[in-house]
Amino acid sequence: MSTEILLVGFGAVGAIYAFCLKRSGLARITVVARGNYSFINDHGLNIKSRRYGEILGWKPDRLCQSVSEAADQKYDYVIITSKALPDLTPTSIILAPLLSSSYTSNFGQPTYALLQNGLNVEQELYDAVIALDEQPKIISASVYIMTNITALGAVEHLSMHDLTFLGIYRHRDYTTCVNSSSETKILEGLAVPLNGGGLRVQVVAEIQRKKLAKNLINVVFASTATLTNYTVPALFRPAPEKNSASYVPYLEPQTASLINDYTIPVLRAMLLEVEALARALGFLDTEDGFPASLVDETIASQRRMHEDPQNTHVPSMLLDARKGQPLEVEVIVGSIVRMANERAVPVPRIETLYALLLVIQNQTLRRLKSLPPAI
């Protein structure tokens, strides 16, 4: 029997995960597509992937316009790939039809899987399930994938070697490093169809350290890209050679040394602030913890990735800023600041990022509120 999966958030990441789940043949996938529902319903999704090729007019097994429409059956898993904006639209509001007493009495509560950026994205959903007198079953994930929406109904999938870490969310517990047999079964129930569809998935016993490691990239490199309005290759990519294909951005040779002497060391200092928080959380300097080598490895991996002349990836935070959409500033950057303040860990550089991004967020909200209501 196929695993029944509902996916909420049909953007670039959600599209690739939905495609792979259906591709596995092991899951029946229902997708909630809000802003792009009409187009996908009429024409399907066009996927251009470096790994899977070009797929035209792809559709999930079932397409719904809202969570309310989808809340008419039992699901084994509900995957959330929508933007994490707890300051604007909490997850419990998005999933309200599934978190009702009537849905619970008819179908029970599914296992929720949060494939979202940032830290502490699970807390609010955990509280909502507890309020139903149910024991929450929440999978948290750390996702490494490069994919963008290039036009309405069009997704570009740039990465060849995607990686997803899955782990059980344990409320305010950063130290338990063993999965019970029931937890393993829950995790494998989602990992198997994802792996079967072509995604590389690893089940881990403690997910928060993996999420903190992934957040290194977003809190430093995505934030910097957003504040400068230049993608990450602006930090690393050499200028095109004569008679070679042109590309932008790249390091202008005239002042490239200043980027290397001033900018990169400041970014490294930000990464070290996250490492200090990891130590305060109890993550050891081990391969299974938060290794000290991770800071320089992160810079090196970003350099390798973004020196590539074919790299056209735009960090999702920068993409949101360019589109005038709210940023995931609270879960990516604000969460680091709050966790550090609770543990008396100084993070002055990350606090500066947070303070500046809050201005962009504030003005984005101002503009959105000034727009006439949609008809």
Coordinates of C-alpha atoms in Angstrom, one line a residue:
M1 CA 0.0 0.0 0.0
S2 CA 1.3 3.5 -0.9
T3 CA 2.1 5.9 1.8
E4 CA -0.4 8.8 1.9
I5 CA 1.5 12.1 1.9
L6 CA 0.2 15.7 1.9
L7 CA 2.7 18.4 0.9
V8 CA 2.0 22.0 1.8
G9 CA 4.1 24.6 0.1
F10 CA 4.5 24.1 -3.6
G11 CA 7.5 26.4 -4.2
A12 CA 10.9 25.3 -5.6
V13 CA 11.8 22.9 -2.8
G14 CA 8.3 21.5 -2.4
A15 CA 8.1 20.9 -6.1
I16 CA 11.2 18.7 -6.2
Y17 CA 10.2 16.8 -3.1
A18 CA 6.7 16.1 -4.5
F19 CA 8.2 15.0 -7.8
C20 CA 10.6 12.6 -6.2
L21 CA 8.0 11.2 -3.9
K22 CA 5.7 10.4 -6.8
R23 CA 8.7 9.2 -8.9
S24 CA 9.4 6.6 -6.2
G25 CA 6.1 4.8 -6.8
L26 CA 5.9 4.3 -3.1
A27 CA 3.7 7.2 -2.1
R28 CA 0.5 8.9 -3.2
I29 CA 1.2 12.6 -3.1
T30 CA -1.4 15.3 -2.5
V31 CA -0.1 18.8 -3.0
V32 CA -1.6 22.1 -1.7
A33 CA -0.7 24.8 -4.2
R34 CA -2.1 28.2 -3.3
G35 CA -0.7 31.0 -5.5
N36 CA 0.1 28.8 -8.5
Y37 CA -2.9 26.4 -8.3
S38 CA -4.7 27.5 -11.4
F39 CA -1.6 27.3 -13.6
I40 CA -0.5 23.9 -12.3
N41 CA -4.1 22.6 -12.5
D42 CA -4.3 23.6 -16.2
H43 CA -0.8 23.1 -17.4
G44 CA 1.2 21.2 -14.9
L45 CA 4.7 22.0 -13.7
N46 CA 7.8 22.3 -15.9
I47 CA 10.9 21.0 -14.2
K48 CA 14.4 21.6 -15.7
S49 CA 16.8 19.5 -13.6
R50 CA 20.5 18.8 -13.9
R51 CA 19.8 15.4 -12.4
Y52 CA 16.4 14.3 -13.7
G53 CA 16.4 16.1 -17.0
E54 CA 13.5 18.1 -18.4
I55 CA 10.0 17.1 -17.3
L56 CA 7.1 19.0 -18.9
G57 CA 3.6 19.3 -17.5
W58 CA 4.2 17.2 -14.3
K59 CA 1.4 16.9 -11.8
P60 CA 1.0 15.3 -8.4
D61 CA -1.5 12.5 -7.8
R62 CA -3.9 15.1 -6.4
L63 CA -3.8 18.9 -6.4
C64 CA -5.7 21.0 -3.9
Q65 CA -6.1 24.8 -3.6
S66 CA -6.2 24.9 0.2
V67 CA -5.4 22.8 3.3
S68 CA -9.2 22.8 4.0
E69 CA -9.8 21.1 0.7
A70 CA -7.1 18.5 1.4
A71 CA -8.4 17.8 4.9
D72 CA -10.9 15.2 3.8
Q73 CA -8.8 12.1 4.3
K74 CA -6.2 10.5 6.5
Y75 CA -2.5 11.1 5.8
D76 CA 0.5 9.2 7.0
Y77 CA 2.8 12.2 6.7
V78 CA 2.2 15.9 6.2
I79 CA 5.3 17.7 4.8
I80 CA 5.6 21.4 5.2
T81 CA 7.9 23.2 2.7
S82 CA 6.3 26.6 2.9
K83 CA 8.3 29.6 4.2
A84 CA 8.7 29.7 7.9
L85 CA 7.3 33.0 8.9
P86 CA 6.2 32.6 12.6
D87 CA 6.0 36.4 13.0
L88 CA 3.4 36.6 10.2
T89 CA 1.7 33.3 9.6
P90 CA 2.4 30.6 12.2
T91 CA 2.4 27.0 11.0
S92 CA -0.6 26.2 13.1
I93 CA -2.6 28.8 11.2
I94 CA -1.6 27.3 7.8
L95 CA -2.4 23.8 9.0
A96 CA -5.5 24.8 11.1
P97 CA -7.9 22.4 9.3
L98 CA -5.7 19.4 10.2
L99 CA -5.3 20.6 13.8
S100 CA -9.0 20.7 14.5
S101 CA -10.7 18.4 16.9
S102 CA -13.1 17.2 14.1
Y103 CA -10.2 16.2 11.8
T104 CA -8.4 14.5 14.7
S105 CA -11.5 12.5 15.7
N106 CA -12.1 11.4 12.2
F107 CA -8.6 10.6 11.0
G108 CA -6.2 11.0 13.9
Q109 CA -3.1 13.1 13.7
P110 CA -0.4 12.5 11.0
T111 CA 3.3 12.7 11.4
Y112 CA 4.4 16.1 10.4
A113 CA 7.7 16.7 8.6
L114 CA 9.1 20.3 8.6
L115 CA 11.4 20.8 5.6
Q116 CA 12.0 24.5 6.4
N117 CA 14.9 26.8 6.9
G118 CA 16.0 28.0 10.3
L119 CA 15.9 26.9 13.9
N120 CA 13.0 26.3 16.4
V121 CA 10.5 26.1 13.5
E122 CA 8.9 23.1 15.2
Q123 CA 7.9 24.6 18.6
E124 CA 4.7 26.3 17.6
L125 CA 3.4 23.2 15.8
Y126 CA 4.4 21.0 18.8
D127 CA 2.3 23.2 21.1
A128 CA -0.7 23.1 18.7
V129 CA -0.7 19.3 18.7
I130 CA -0.3 19.1 22.5
A131 CA -3.4 21.4 22.8
L132 CA -5.4 18.5 21.1
D133 CA -4.3 16.1 23.8
E134 CA -2.3 14.2 21.2
Q135 CA 1.3 13.2 21.4
P136 CA 3.2 15.1 18.7
K137 CA 5.0 13.1 16.0
I138 CA 7.2 15.7 14.3
I139 CA 10.1 15.1 11.9
S140 CA 12.6 17.9 11.5
A141 CA 14.9 18.1 8.5
S142 CA 18.1 19.8 7.3
V143 CA 17.9 20.2 3.6
Y144 CA 20.7 20.8 1.1
I145 CA 19.3 21.5 -2.3
M146 CA 19.7 24.2 -5.0
T147 CA 16.5 24.9 -6.8
N148 CA 14.7 28.1 -7.9
I149 CA 11.4 29.2 -9.4
T150 CA 12.2 30.7 -12.7
A151 CA 8.7 31.6 -13.9
L152 CA 5.1 30.7 -13.1
G153 CA 4.9 26.9 -13.2
A154 CA 8.7 26.5 -13.9
V155 CA 11.3 25.1 -11.6
E156 CA 15.1 24.9 -12.1
H157 CA 16.8 22.2 -10.1
L158 CA 20.6 23.0 -10.1
S159 CA 22.1 20.5 -7.7
M160 CA 23.3 17.0 -8.6
H161 CA 23.8 15.7 -5.1
D162 CA 20.9 16.8 -2.8
L163 CA 21.1 15.7 0.8
T164 CA 18.3 15.6 3.4
F165 CA 18.9 14.8 7.1
L166 CA 15.8 13.6 8.9
G167 CA 15.4 13.3 12.7
I168 CA 12.7 13.3 15.4
Y169 CA 12.0 16.7 17.0
R170 CA 12.4 16.4 20.7
H171 CA 11.0 19.3 22.6
R172 CA 14.0 21.4 24.0
D173 CA 16.2 18.3 24.0
Y174 CA 19.5 18.7 22.3
T175 CA 21.3 15.8 23.9
T176 CA 19.3 12.5 23.2
C177 CA 21.3 10.7 20.5
V178 CA 19.4 7.4 20.2
N179 CA 16.2 6.7 18.2
S180 CA 13.7 4.3 19.7
S181 CA 12.3 1.5 17.5
S182 CA 9.1 3.5 17.0
E183 CA 11.0 6.7 16.1
T184 CA 13.1 4.7 13.6
K185 CA 10.0 3.3 12.0
I186 CA 8.5 6.8 11.7
L187 CA 11.7 8.2 10.1
E188 CA 12.2 5.3 7.7
G189 CA 8.6 5.6 6.6
L190 CA 9.4 8.9 5.0
A191 CA 13.1 8.2 4.2
V192 CA 12.3 5.2 2.0
P193 CA 10.1 6.9 -0.6
L194 CA 12.3 9.9 -0.7
N195 CA 15.4 7.7 -1.3
G196 CA 13.3 5.7 -3.8
G197 CA 12.6 8.8 -5.8
G198 CA 16.2 9.8 -6.1
L199 CA 16.8 12.1 -3.1
R200 CA 19.7 11.2 -0.8
V201 CA 18.3 10.9 2.7
Q202 CA 20.1 10.2 6.0
V203 CA 18.2 9.4 9.2
V204 CA 20.0 10.8 12.3
A205 CA 19.4 10.4 16.0
E206 CA 19.8 14.2 16.8
I207 CA 18.7 16.6 14.2
Q208 CA 19.2 20.0 15.8
R209 CA 23.0 20.0 15.4
K210 CA 22.5 19.2 11.7
K211 CA 20.0 22.1 11.4
L212 CA 22.5 24.4 13.2
A213 CA 25.2 23.3 10.8
K214 CA 23.0 24.0 7.8
N215 CA 22.0 27.4 9.3
L216 CA 25.7 28.4 9.1
I217 CA 25.2 28.8 5.4
N218 CA 21.9 30.7 5.6
V219 CA 22.6 33.0 8.6
V220 CA 25.9 34.1 7.1
F221 CA 25.9 33.7 3.3
A222 CA 22.2 34.2 2.5
S223 CA 22.0 37.2 4.9
T224 CA 25.1 38.8 3.3
A225 CA 23.7 38.2 -0.2
T226 CA 20.4 39.8 0.8
L227 CA 22.0 42.8 2.4
T228 CA 24.3 43.4 -0.6
N229 CA 21.8 42.3 -3.2
Y230 CA 24.5 40.1 -4.8
T231 CA 24.5 36.4 -4.9
V232 CA 27.3 34.4 -3.2
P233 CA 29.6 34.1 -6.3
A234 CA 30.3 37.9 -5.7
L235 CA 32.5 36.7 -2.8
F236 CA 34.4 34.0 -4.6
R237 CA 34.1 33.7 -8.3
P238 CA 37.1 34.9 -10.4
A239 CA 36.5 37.1 -13.4
P240 CA 35.8 35.4 -16.7
E241 CA 38.9 34.6 -18.8
K242 CA 39.3 36.3 -22.1
N243 CA 37.3 34.7 -24.9
S244 CA 35.3 32.6 -22.4
A245 CA 31.6 32.7 -21.7
S246 CA 30.6 35.8 -19.6
Y247 CA 28.9 35.6 -16.3
V248 CA 28.0 37.8 -13.3
P249 CA 28.7 38.5 -10.5
Y250 CA 32.4 37.9 -10.1
L251 CA 35.2 39.4 -8.1
E252 CA 36.4 42.5 -9.9
P253 CA 40.3 42.1 -9.8
Q254 CA 40.9 45.7 -8.9
T255 CA 39.6 45.3 -5.4
A256 CA 39.4 41.5 -5.0
S257 CA 42.1 41.6 -2.4
L258 CA 40.0 43.7 -0.2
I259 CA 37.2 41.1 -0.2
N260 CA 39.7 38.5 0.7
D261 CA 41.4 40.6 3.4
Y262 CA 38.3 42.1 5.0
T263 CA 35.0 40.5 4.0
I264 CA 35.8 36.8 4.2
P265 CA 37.4 37.2 7.7
V266 CA 34.3 39.0 9.0
L267 CA 32.1 36.2 7.6
R268 CA 34.4 33.6 9.2
A269 CA 34.0 35.5 12.5
M270 CA 30.2 35.2 12.2
L271 CA 30.6 31.4 11.7
L272 CA 32.7 31.3 14.8
E273 CA 29.8 33.0 16.7
V274 CA 27.5 30.1 15.7
E275 CA 30.2 27.6 16.8
A276 CA 30.2 29.3 20.2
L277 CA 26.5 28.9 20.4
A278 CA 26.8 25.2 19.5
R279 CA 29.2 24.7 22.4
A280 CA 26.8 26.4 24.8
L281 CA 24.1 24.0 23.5
G282 CA 26.3 21.0 24.4
F283 CA 27.3 20.0 20.9
L284 CA 30.8 18.6 21.2
D285 CA 33.8 19.1 18.9
T286 CA 33.2 15.7 17.3
E287 CA 32.1 14.4 13.9
D288 CA 28.7 13.5 15.4
G289 CA 28.5 16.8 17.2
F290 CA 29.5 20.2 15.8
P291 CA 33.2 19.8 14.7
A292 CA 35.4 22.9 14.9
S293 CA 36.5 22.1 11.3
L294 CA 33.0 22.9 10.1
V295 CA 33.6 26.7 10.0
D296 CA 36.5 26.5 7.5
E297 CA 34.8 23.6 5.7
T298 CA 31.7 25.7 5.2
I299 CA 33.8 28.5 3.7
A300 CA 35.7 26.1 1.4
S301 CA 32.5 24.4 0.2
Q302 CA 30.8 27.7 -0.5
R303 CA 33.9 28.8 -2.4
R304 CA 33.9 25.6 -4.5
M305 CA 30.2 25.8 -5.2
H306 CA 30.1 29.5 -6.1
E307 CA 33.3 29.6 -8.2
D308 CA 31.5 27.5 -10.8
P309 CA 30.7 29.7 -13.9
Q310 CA 27.4 27.8 -14.3
N311 CA 26.2 28.6 -10.8
T312 CA 23.0 30.7 -11.1
H313 CA 21.6 29.9 -7.6
V314 CA 19.9 32.7 -5.8
P315 CA 19.5 32.2 -2.0
S316 CA 15.8 32.1 -1.1
M317 CA 16.1 35.0 1.3
L318 CA 17.6 37.2 -1.4
L319 CA 15.0 36.0 -3.9
D320 CA 12.2 37.0 -1.4
A321 CA 13.8 40.4 -0.9
R322 CA 14.0 41.0 -4.7
K323 CA 10.3 40.0 -5.0
G324 CA 9.3 42.2 -2.1
Q325 CA 8.1 39.2 -0.1
P326 CA 8.7 38.7 3.7
L327 CA 12.0 37.2 4.7
E328 CA 12.6 34.2 7.0
V329 CA 14.6 36.5 9.1
E330 CA 13.2 35.3 12.5
V331 CA 13.9 31.6 12.1
I332 CA 17.3 32.0 10.3
V333 CA 18.9 34.9 12.1
G334 CA 16.6 36.0 15.0
S335 CA 16.6 32.4 16.4
I336 CA 20.4 32.5 16.6
V337 CA 20.3 35.8 18.4
R338 CA 17.7 34.7 20.9
M339 CA 19.3 31.3 21.6
A340 CA 22.6 33.0 22.1
N341 CA 21.2 35.7 24.5
E342 CA 19.5 33.0 26.6
R343 CA 22.9 31.4 27.1
A344 CA 24.9 34.6 27.5
V345 CA 26.9 33.9 24.3
P346 CA 28.0 37.1 22.5
V347 CA 27.1 37.2 18.8
P348 CA 27.6 40.9 17.9
R349 CA 28.2 40.4 14.2
I350 CA 25.1 38.2 13.8
E351 CA 23.1 40.7 15.9
T352 CA 24.2 43.3 13.3
L353 CA 22.9 41.2 10.4
Y354 CA 19.6 40.7 12.3
A355 CA 19.3 44.4 13.0
L356 CA 19.8 45.4 9.3
L357 CA 17.6 42.6 7.9
L358 CA 14.8 43.8 10.3
V359 CA 14.7 47.1 8.4
I360 CA 14.2 45.2 5.1
Q361 CA 11.5 43.1 6.7
N362 CA 9.8 46.2 8.3
Q363 CA 9.6 48.0 5.0
T364 CA 8.4 44.9 3.1
L365 CA 5.5 44.6 5.5
R366 CA 4.8 48.3 5.1
R367 CA 4.6 48.0 1.3
L368 CA 2.5 44.9 1.5
K369 CA 0.0 46.6 3.8
S370 CA -0.3 49.5 1.5
L371 CA -1.3 47.4 -1.5
P372 CA -5.0 47.3 -2.4
P373 CA -6.7 44.0 -1.4
A374 CA -6.8 41.3 -4.0
I375 CA -10.2 41.0 -5.8

